[in-house]
PDB file of C-alpha atoms in Angstrom:
ATOM      1  CA  MET A 929      15.137  43.487 -51.913  1.00  0.00           C
ATOM      2  CA  TRP A 930      15.083  40.283 -49.860  1.00  0.00           C
ATOM      3  CA  ARG A 931      16.089  37.076 -51.509  1.00  0.00           C
ATOM      4  CA  PRO A 932      13.075  34.915 -52.573  1.00  0.00           C
ATOM      5  CA  TRP A 933      12.303  31.921 -50.376  1.00  0.00           C
ATOM      6  CA  SER A 934      12.478  29.473 -53.281  1.00  0.00           C
ATOM      7  CA  LYS A 935      16.190  30.093 -53.744  1.00  0.00           C
ATOM      8  CA  SER A 936      17.041  28.992 -50.247  1.00  0.00           C
ATOM      9  CA  SER A 937      19.339  26.010 -49.980  1.00  0.00           C
ATOM     10  CA  VAL A 938      17.882  25.002 -46.603  1.00  0.00           C
ATOM     11  CA  LYS A 939      15.071  22.459 -46.699  1.00  0.00           C
ATOM     12  CA  ILE A 940      12.238  23.065 -44.260  1.00  0.00           C
ATOM     13  CA  HIS A 941      10.768  19.776 -43.037  1.00  0.00           C
ATOM     14  CA  LYS A 942       7.005  19.807 -42.695  1.00  0.00           C
ATOM     15  CA  THR A 943       6.983  16.465 -40.868  1.00  0.00           C
ATOM     16  CA  TYR A 944       9.221  14.922 -38.269  1.00  0.00           C
ATOM     17  CA  SER A 945      12.573  13.831 -39.600  1.00  0.00           C
ATOM     18  CA  PRO A 946      15.786  12.709 -37.861  1.00  0.00           C
ATOM     19  CA  THR A 947      17.714  15.375 -39.788  1.00  0.00           C
ATOM     20  CA  ALA A 948      15.653  18.165 -38.208  1.00  0.00           C
ATOM     21  CA  SER A 949      17.671  18.560 -35.053  1.00  0.00           C
ATOM     22  CA  PHE A 950      19.642  21.137 -33.105  1.00  0.00           C
ATOM     23  CA  LYS A 951      22.498  20.637 -35.577  1.00  0.00           C
ATOM     24  CA  ASP A 952      20.373  22.283 -38.278  1.00  0.00           C
ATOM     25  CA  ILE A 953      19.654  25.238 -36.017  1.00  0.00           C
ATOM     26  CA  HIS A 954      23.324  25.505 -35.100  1.00  0.00           C
ATOM     27  CA  ARG A 955      24.279  25.472 -38.775  1.00  0.00           C
ATOM     28  CA  LEU A 956      21.671  28.136 -39.556  1.00  0.00           C
ATOM     29  CA  CYS A 957      22.857  30.412 -36.798  1.00  0.00           C
ATOM     30  CA  LYS A 958      26.562  29.881 -37.497  1.00  0.00           C
ATOM     31  CA  ASP A 959      28.412  32.839 -38.914  1.00  0.00           C
ATOM     32  CA  ASP A 960      28.762  32.698 -42.659  1.00  0.00           C
ATOM     33  CA  SER A 961      32.458  32.355 -43.528  1.00  0.00           C
ATOM     34  CA  SER A 962      31.957  33.959 -46.914  1.00  0.00           C
ATOM     35  CA  SER A 963      30.604  37.175 -45.435  1.00  0.00           C
ATOM     36  CA  SER A 964      31.787  38.993 -42.326  1.00  0.00           C
ATOM     37  CA  SER A 965      28.489  40.885 -41.958  1.00  0.00           C
ATOM     38  CA  PRO A 966      25.439  38.864 -43.094  1.00  0.00           C
ATOM     39  CA  SER A 967      22.613  40.834 -44.591  1.00  0.00           C
ATOM     40  CA  LEU A 968      19.288  41.420 -42.849  1.00  0.00           C
ATOM     41  CA  SER A 969      17.490  39.090 -45.258  1.00  0.00           C
ATOM     42  CA  ARG A 970      19.841  36.208 -44.412  1.00  0.00           C
ATOM     43  CA  VAL A 971      19.311  36.680 -40.669  1.00  0.00           C
ATOM     44  CA  PHE A 972      15.541  36.803 -41.106  1.00  0.00           C
ATOM     45  CA  HIS A 973      15.646  33.657 -43.229  1.00  0.00           C
ATOM     46  CA  ARG A 974      17.652  31.794 -40.588  1.00  0.00           C
ATOM     47  CA  VAL A 975      15.160  32.675 -37.867  1.00  0.00           C
ATOM     48  CA  TYR A 976      12.231  31.603 -40.019  1.00  0.00           C
ATOM     49  CA  ALA A 977      13.879  28.289 -40.896  1.00  0.00           C
ATOM     50  CA  ALA A 978      14.752  27.575 -37.266  1.00  0.00           C
ATOM     51  CA  ASN A 979      11.166  28.196 -36.139  1.00  0.00           C
ATOM     52  CA  SER A 980       9.881  25.925 -38.897  1.00  0.00           C
ATOM     53  CA  ILE A 981      12.141  23.095 -37.787  1.00  0.00           C
ATOM     54  CA  LEU A 982      11.071  23.443 -34.165  1.00  0.00           C
ATOM     55  CA  ARG A 983       7.398  23.420 -35.120  1.00  0.00           C
ATOM     56  CA  SER A 984       7.908  20.282 -37.213  1.00  0.00           C
ATOM     57  CA  TRP A 985       8.884  18.256 -34.118  1.00  0.00           C
ATOM     58  CA  PRO A 986       5.847  16.346 -32.813  1.00  0.00           C
ATOM     59  CA  THR A 987       4.822  16.501 -29.198  1.00  0.00           C
ATOM     60  CA  ARG A 988       5.327  13.005 -27.809  1.00  0.00           C
ATOM     61  CA  PRO A 989       5.122  11.815 -24.203  1.00  0.00           C
ATOM     62  CA  SER A 990       8.381   9.883 -24.632  1.00  0.00           C
ATOM     63  CA  ASN A 991      10.380  12.873 -25.906  1.00  0.00           C
ATOM     64  CA  HIS A 992      11.532  14.889 -22.880  1.00  0.00           C
ATOM     65  CA  LEU A 993      13.903  17.830 -23.216  1.00  0.00           C
ATOM     66  CA  ILE A 994      15.951  17.555 -20.022  1.00  0.00           C
ATOM     67  CA  ARG A 995      18.505  20.033 -18.846  1.00  0.00           C
ATOM     68  CA  LEU A 996      22.013  18.722 -18.410  1.00  0.00           C
ATOM     69  CA  ASP A 997      22.114  19.864 -14.787  1.00  0.00           C
ATOM     70  CA  SER A 998      18.758  18.348 -13.878  1.00  0.00           C
ATOM     71  CA  GLU A 999      17.973  14.921 -12.515  1.00  0.00           C
ATOM     72  CA  PRO A1000      16.429  12.363 -14.879  1.00  0.00           C
ATOM     73  CA  VAL A1001      12.644  12.423 -14.850  1.00  0.00           C
ATOM     74  CA  THR A1002      10.886   9.073 -14.638  1.00  0.00           C
ATOM     75  CA  PRO A1003       7.360   9.144 -16.075  1.00  0.00           C
ATOM     76  CA  ARG A1004       4.795   8.012 -13.484  1.00  0.00           C
ATOM     77  CA  HIS A1005       1.729   6.151 -14.621  1.00  0.00           C
ATOM     78  CA  ASN A1006      -1.628   5.460 -12.965  1.00  0.00           C
ATOM     79  CA  GLN A1007      -1.341   8.479 -10.718  1.00  0.00           C
ATOM     80  CA  GLU A1008      -4.311   9.252  -8.504  1.00  0.00           C
ATOM     81  CA  PRO A1009      -6.020  12.615  -8.876  1.00  0.00           C
ATOM     82  CA  GLU A1010      -4.861  15.226  -6.421  1.00  0.00           C
ATOM     83  CA  ASP A1011      -8.348  15.507  -4.911  1.00  0.00           C
ATOM     84  CA  VAL A1012      -8.512  11.835  -3.839  1.00  0.00           C
ATOM     85  CA  ILE A1013      -9.085  11.610  -0.065  1.00  0.00           C
ATOM     86  CA  ARG A1014      -7.267   8.884   1.832  1.00  0.00           C
ATOM     87  CA  ILE A1015      -7.154   7.922   5.495  1.00  0.00           C
ATOM     88  CA  SER A1016      -4.376   6.382   7.547  1.00  0.00           C
ATOM     89  CA  LEU A1017      -6.001   4.174  10.187  1.00  0.00           C
ATOM     90  CA  PRO A1018      -4.859   0.782  11.494  1.00  0.00           C
ATOM     91  CA  GLY A1019      -5.997  -1.827   8.962  1.00  0.00           C
ATOM     92  CA  ALA A1020      -7.651   0.712   6.618  1.00  0.00           C
ATOM     93  CA  GLU A1021      -5.698  -0.481   3.575  1.00  0.00           C
ATOM     94  CA  SER A1022      -7.188  -3.976   3.882  1.00  0.00           C
ATOM     95  CA  SER A1023     -10.745  -3.177   4.944  1.00  0.00           C
ATOM     96  CA  ILE A1024     -13.824  -1.018   4.483  1.00  0.00           C
ATOM     97  CA  VAL A1025     -14.125   1.944   6.841  1.00  0.00           C
ATOM     98  CA  VAL A1026     -17.587   3.440   7.197  1.00  0.00           C
ATOM     99  CA  TYR A1027     -18.569   6.446   9.294  1.00  0.00           C
ATOM    100  CA  PHE A1028     -22.262   6.342  10.188  1.00  0.00           C
ATOM    101  CA  THR A1029     -24.751   6.851  12.993  1.00  0.00           C
ATOM    102  CA  SER A1030     -27.221   4.472  14.602  1.00  0.00           C
ATOM    103  CA  LEU A1031     -29.353   7.279  16.058  1.00  0.00           C
ATOM    104  CA  ARG A1032     -32.791   7.881  14.555  1.00  0.00           C
ATOM    105  CA  VAL A1033     -32.834  11.619  15.317  1.00  0.00           C
ATOM    106  CA  VAL A1034     -32.557  12.590  11.643  1.00  0.00           C
ATOM    107  CA  ARG A1035     -34.509   9.889   9.846  1.00  0.00           C
ATOM    108  CA  PRO A1036     -33.160  10.430   6.272  1.00  0.00           C
ATOM    109  CA  THR A1037     -29.576  10.230   7.574  1.00  0.00           C
ATOM    110  CA  PHE A1038     -30.384   7.109   9.597  1.00  0.00           C
ATOM    111  CA  GLU A1039     -32.018   5.450   6.572  1.00  0.00           C
ATOM    112  CA  ASP A1040     -28.999   6.247   4.384  1.00  0.00           C
ATOM    113  CA  CYS A1041     -26.619   4.840   6.982  1.00  0.00           C
ATOM    114  CA  ARG A1042     -28.653   1.669   7.398  1.00  0.00           C
ATOM    115  CA  ALA A1043     -28.897   1.145   3.631  1.00  0.00           C
ATOM    116  CA  VAL A1044     -25.143   1.578   3.150  1.00  0.00           C
ATOM    117  CA  THR A1045     -24.164  -0.725   6.016  1.00  0.00           C
ATOM    118  CA  THR A1046     -26.605  -3.349   4.719  1.00  0.00           C
ATOM    119  CA  ILE A1047     -24.961  -3.245   1.279  1.00  0.00           C
ATOM    120  CA  LEU A1048     -21.459  -3.422   2.725  1.00  0.00           C
ATOM    121  CA  HIS A1049     -22.288  -6.410   4.950  1.00  0.00           C
ATOM    122  CA  THR A1050     -23.041  -8.492   1.850  1.00  0.00           C
ATOM    123  CA  PHE A1051     -19.292  -8.674   1.142  1.00  0.00           C
ATOM    124  CA  PRO A1052     -17.043 -11.096   3.076  1.00  0.00           C
ATOM    125  CA  VAL A1053     -14.435  -8.493   3.995  1.00  0.00           C
ATOM    126  CA  ARG A1054     -13.440  -6.698   7.165  1.00  0.00           C
ATOM    127  CA  ILE A1055     -15.609  -3.648   7.927  1.00  0.00           C
ATOM    128  CA  ASP A1056     -14.493  -1.046  10.421  1.00  0.00           C
ATOM    129  CA  GLU A1057     -17.778   0.507  11.534  1.00  0.00           C
ATOM    130  CA  ARG A1058     -17.254   3.852  13.239  1.00  0.00           C
ATOM    131  CA  ASP A1059     -20.540   4.888  14.817  1.00  0.00           C
ATOM    132  CA  LEU A1060     -20.489   8.581  15.708  1.00  0.00           C
ATOM    133  CA  SER A1061     -23.316   8.093  18.209  1.00  0.00           C
ATOM    134  CA  MET A1062     -21.182   5.628  20.191  1.00  0.00           C
ATOM    135  CA  ASP A1063     -17.904   7.516  20.285  1.00  0.00           C
ATOM    136  CA  ALA A1064     -17.400  11.268  19.874  1.00  0.00           C
ATOM    137  CA  SER A1065     -13.803  10.741  18.724  1.00  0.00           C
ATOM    138  CA  PHE A1066     -15.148   9.425  15.406  1.00  0.00           C
ATOM    139  CA  ALA A1067     -16.839  12.778  14.812  1.00  0.00           C
ATOM    140  CA  ALA A1068     -13.532  14.542  15.436  1.00  0.00           C
ATOM    141  CA  GLU A1069     -11.845  12.234  12.911  1.00  0.00           C
ATOM    142  CA  LEU A1070     -14.495  13.028  10.334  1.00  0.00           C
ATOM    143  CA  GLU A1071     -14.086  16.766  10.863  1.00  0.00           C
ATOM    144  CA  ARG A1072     -10.332  16.521  10.310  1.00  0.00           C
ATOM    145  CA  ILE A1073     -10.746  14.479   7.133  1.00  0.00           C
ATOM    146  CA  PHE A1074     -13.452  16.622   5.510  1.00  0.00           C
ATOM    147  CA  ALA A1075     -12.559  20.028   6.962  1.00  0.00           C
ATOM    148  CA  GLY A1076     -15.489  20.309   9.358  1.00  0.00           C
ATOM    149  CA  LYS A1077     -18.155  18.561   7.264  1.00  0.00           C
ATOM    150  CA  LYS A1078     -19.910  15.687   9.034  1.00  0.00           C
ATOM    151  CA  ASP A1079     -22.342  14.416   6.400  1.00  0.00           C
ATOM    152  CA  LEU A1080     -23.154  10.732   6.891  1.00  0.00           C
ATOM    153  CA  PRO A1081     -22.492   8.078   5.830  1.00  0.00           C
ATOM    154  CA  ARG A1082     -18.899   8.183   4.552  1.00  0.00           C
ATOM    155  CA  VAL A1083     -17.300   5.081   3.055  1.00  0.00           C
ATOM    156  CA  PHE A1084     -13.612   4.300   2.491  1.00  0.00           C
ATOM    157  CA  ILE A1085     -12.442   1.174   0.675  1.00  0.00           C
ATOM    158  CA  GLY A1086      -8.798   0.238   0.991  1.00  0.00           C
ATOM    159  CA  GLY A1087      -8.112   3.577   2.656  1.00  0.00           C
ATOM    160  CA  ARG A1088      -9.517   5.548  -0.290  1.00  0.00           C
ATOM    161  CA  TYR A1089     -12.700   7.614  -0.085  1.00  0.00           C
ATOM    162  CA  VAL A1090     -15.510   6.200  -2.230  1.00  0.00           C
ATOM    163  CA  GLY A1091     -18.444   8.436  -1.354  1.00  0.00           C
ATOM    164  CA  GLY A1092     -21.674   8.679   0.570  1.00  0.00           C
ATOM    165  CA  ALA A1093     -25.001   6.898   0.336  1.00  0.00           C
ATOM    166  CA  GLU A1094     -25.797   7.923  -3.244  1.00  0.00           C
ATOM    167  CA  GLU A1095     -22.360   7.004  -4.589  1.00  0.00           C
ATOM    168  CA  VAL A1096     -22.370   3.618  -2.852  1.00  0.00           C
ATOM    169  CA  ARG A1097     -25.836   2.802  -4.211  1.00  0.00           C
ATOM    170  CA  GLN A1098     -24.827   3.709  -7.764  1.00  0.00           C
ATOM    171  CA  LEU A1099     -21.590   1.723  -7.588  1.00  0.00           C
ATOM    172  CA  HIS A1100     -23.474  -1.267  -6.209  1.00  0.00           C
ATOM    173  CA  GLU A1101     -26.113  -1.132  -8.962  1.00  0.00           C
ATOM    174  CA  ILE A1102     -23.586  -1.095 -11.814  1.00  0.00           C
ATOM    175  CA  GLY A1103     -21.321  -3.707 -10.219  1.00  0.00           C
ATOM    176  CA  GLU A1104     -18.324  -1.425  -9.622  1.00  0.00           C
ATOM    177  CA  LEU A1105     -18.540  -1.702  -5.845  1.00  0.00           C
ATOM    178  CA  LYS A1106     -17.939  -5.450  -6.044  1.00  0.00           C
ATOM    179  CA  LYS A1107     -14.805  -4.852  -8.120  1.00  0.00           C
ATOM    180  CA  LEU A1108     -13.436  -2.449  -5.515  1.00  0.00           C
ATOM    181  CA  VAL A1109     -14.149  -4.833  -2.668  1.00  0.00           C
ATOM    182  CA  GLN A1110     -12.588  -7.809  -4.485  1.00  0.00           C
ATOM    183  CA  GLU A1111      -9.157  -6.263  -3.981  1.00  0.00           C
ATOM    184  CA  LEU A1112      -9.508  -6.648  -0.189  1.00  0.00           C
ATOM    185  CA  PRO A1113      -8.662  -9.858   1.696  1.00  0.00           C
ATOM    186  CA  ARG A1114     -11.626 -12.113   2.480  1.00  0.00           C
ATOM    187  CA  VAL A1115     -12.578 -12.861   6.086  1.00  0.00           C
ATOM    188  CA  GLU A1116     -14.993 -15.165   7.821  1.00  0.00           C
ATOM    189  CA  ARG A1117     -17.712 -12.933   9.152  1.00  0.00           C
ATOM    190  CA  GLY A1118     -19.994 -13.704  12.056  1.00  0.00           C
ATOM    191  CA  VAL A1119     -21.471 -12.282  15.244  1.00  0.00           C
ATOM    192  CA  CYS A1120     -18.792 -11.507  17.820  1.00  0.00           C
ATOM    193  CA  GLU A1121     -19.228 -13.624  20.950  1.00  0.00           C
ATOM    194  CA  MET A1122     -17.713 -10.933  23.155  1.00  0.00           C
ATOM    195  CA  CYS A1123     -19.743  -7.843  22.191  1.00  0.00           C
ATOM    196  CA  GLY A1124     -22.677  -9.453  20.384  1.00  0.00           C
ATOM    197  CA  GLY A1125     -22.055  -7.339  17.281  1.00  0.00           C
ATOM    198  CA  TYR A1126     -22.265  -3.978  19.066  1.00  0.00           C
ATOM    199  CA  ARG A1127     -18.511  -3.367  18.570  1.00  0.00           C
ATOM    200  CA  PHE A1128     -18.183  -1.823  22.068  1.00  0.00           C
ATOM    201  CA  VAL A1129     -17.794  -3.295  25.564  1.00  0.00           C
ATOM    202  CA  PRO A1130     -17.669  -1.680  29.049  1.00  0.00           C
ATOM    203  CA  CYS A1131     -14.258  -0.405  30.080  1.00  0.00           C
ATOM    204  CA  ASP A1132     -12.361  -2.753  32.408  1.00  0.00           C
ATOM    205  CA  ASP A1133     -10.534   0.109  34.153  1.00  0.00           C
ATOM    206  CA  CYS A1134     -13.636   2.000  35.312  1.00  0.00           C
ATOM    207  CA  ASN A1135     -16.319  -0.689  34.829  1.00  0.00           C
ATOM    208  CA  GLY A1136     -18.186   1.643  32.490  1.00  0.00           C
ATOM    209  CA  SER A1137     -18.458   4.604  34.900  1.00  0.00           C
ATOM    210  CA  HIS A1138     -15.843   6.738  33.079  1.00  0.00           C
ATOM    211  CA  LYS A1139     -14.368   7.541  36.528  1.00  0.00           C
ATOM    212  CA  VAL A1140     -11.444   5.990  38.337  1.00  0.00           C
ATOM    213  CA  TYR A1141     -10.335   6.490  41.941  1.00  0.00           C
ATOM    214  CA  THR A1142      -6.798   6.826  43.275  1.00  0.00           C
ATOM    215  CA  GLU A1143      -5.728   7.571  46.855  1.00  0.00           C
ATOM    216  CA  LYS A1144      -3.493  10.412  45.716  1.00  0.00           C
ATOM    217  CA  LEU A1145      -5.822  12.187  43.293  1.00  0.00           C
ATOM    218  CA  GLY A1146      -9.213  10.852  44.272  1.00  0.00           C
ATOM    219  CA  PHE A1147     -11.776  10.469  41.484  1.00  0.00           C
ATOM    220  CA  ARG A1148     -10.639  11.412  38.019  1.00  0.00           C
ATOM    221  CA  THR A1149     -11.815  10.865  34.465  1.00  0.00           C
ATOM    222  CA  CYS A1150     -10.893   7.552  32.935  1.00  0.00           C
ATOM    223  CA  SER A1151      -8.555   8.051  30.000  1.00  0.00           C
ATOM    224  CA  THR A1152      -9.116   4.602  28.529  1.00  0.00           C
ATOM    225  CA  CYS A1153     -12.793   4.780  27.509  1.00  0.00           C
ATOM    226  CA  ASN A1154     -15.113   7.285  25.862  1.00  0.00           C
ATOM    227  CA  VAL A1155     -17.639   9.473  27.668  1.00  0.00           C
ATOM    228  CA  SER A1156     -20.079   6.559  27.777  1.00  0.00           C
ATOM    229  CA  GLY A1157     -17.590   4.337  29.597  1.00  0.00           C
ATOM    230  CA  LEU A1158     -17.149   2.073  26.554  1.00  0.00           C
ATOM    231  CA  VAL A1159     -14.138   0.836  24.627  1.00  0.00           C
ATOM    232  CA  ARG A1160     -13.975  -0.831  21.250  1.00  0.00           C
ATOM    233  CA  CYS A1161     -14.273  -4.589  21.352  1.00  0.00           C
ATOM    234  CA  TRP A1162     -10.792  -6.063  21.126  1.00  0.00           C
ATOM    235  CA  SER A1163     -12.156  -9.284  19.641  1.00  0.00           C
ATOM    236  CA  CYS A1164     -13.786  -7.936  16.463  1.00  0.00           C
ATOM    237  CA  SER A1165     -12.171  -4.518  15.999  1.00  0.00           C
ATOM    238  CA  TYR A1166      -9.072  -3.566  14.025  1.00  0.00           C
ATOM    239  CA  SER A1167      -7.159  -6.550  12.620  1.00  0.00           C
ATOM    240  CA  ARG A1168      -8.565  -9.291  14.839  1.00  0.00           C
ATOM    241  CA  LEU A1169     -10.588 -10.970  12.084  1.00  0.00           C
ATOM    242  CA  LYS A1170      -8.861 -14.021  10.631  1.00  0.00           C
ATOM    243  CA  PRO A1171      -8.505 -14.182   6.843  1.00  0.00           C
ATOM    244  CA  SER A1172     -10.329 -17.091   5.284  1.00  0.00           C
ATOM    245  CA  SER A1173      -8.353 -19.726   3.428  1.00  0.00           C
TER     246      SER A1173
END
């Protein structure tokens, strides 16, 4: 017959206690000096007691069991979800980047783009407006970011993707959009004297023809501008806006 549990000399802690440690397990599993071959009941009792001690330890974020041959693990807080989309463009961390279209071909898309840009222009921050109808390279950027999807508009604040038209409207209504924008540096906004607010100017190399001529090669495609012979305005694009004091 197995020895009754009540006669055991080992106390099983139901709650966390400093005495319930690996020393207790080591003592339970240590060979009994009084007996060269412990009985089956004693072995079973030791296993049961060891499991009870392990279960009594609470699961705490600060208690990490680290291997001796492993590097120390530093807990990281405020981590972003893995599905957060970010972009790496010049000045994106300190501005709003919006992909949109100014074409009226698809009216619902045009209305969404106009509504979003109108909301964003109420904030005194730098806005990098990337109009897909003005430059095809913006469409290629959008395809790389969203794996081929080109739904418009798309808004990034501080380099982090916020959402489309519906998300921006909801954030604006509940006041969360203002909180996101407040983290960006303020700028003095106004109509650019060089491009008149169109954000593009004719290319100086080809005078807007998208063709250049050399005596050796003859006419060739201009590599400076887009297919429309336009380049982004150097006065109001990228980091040209001066922060306000």
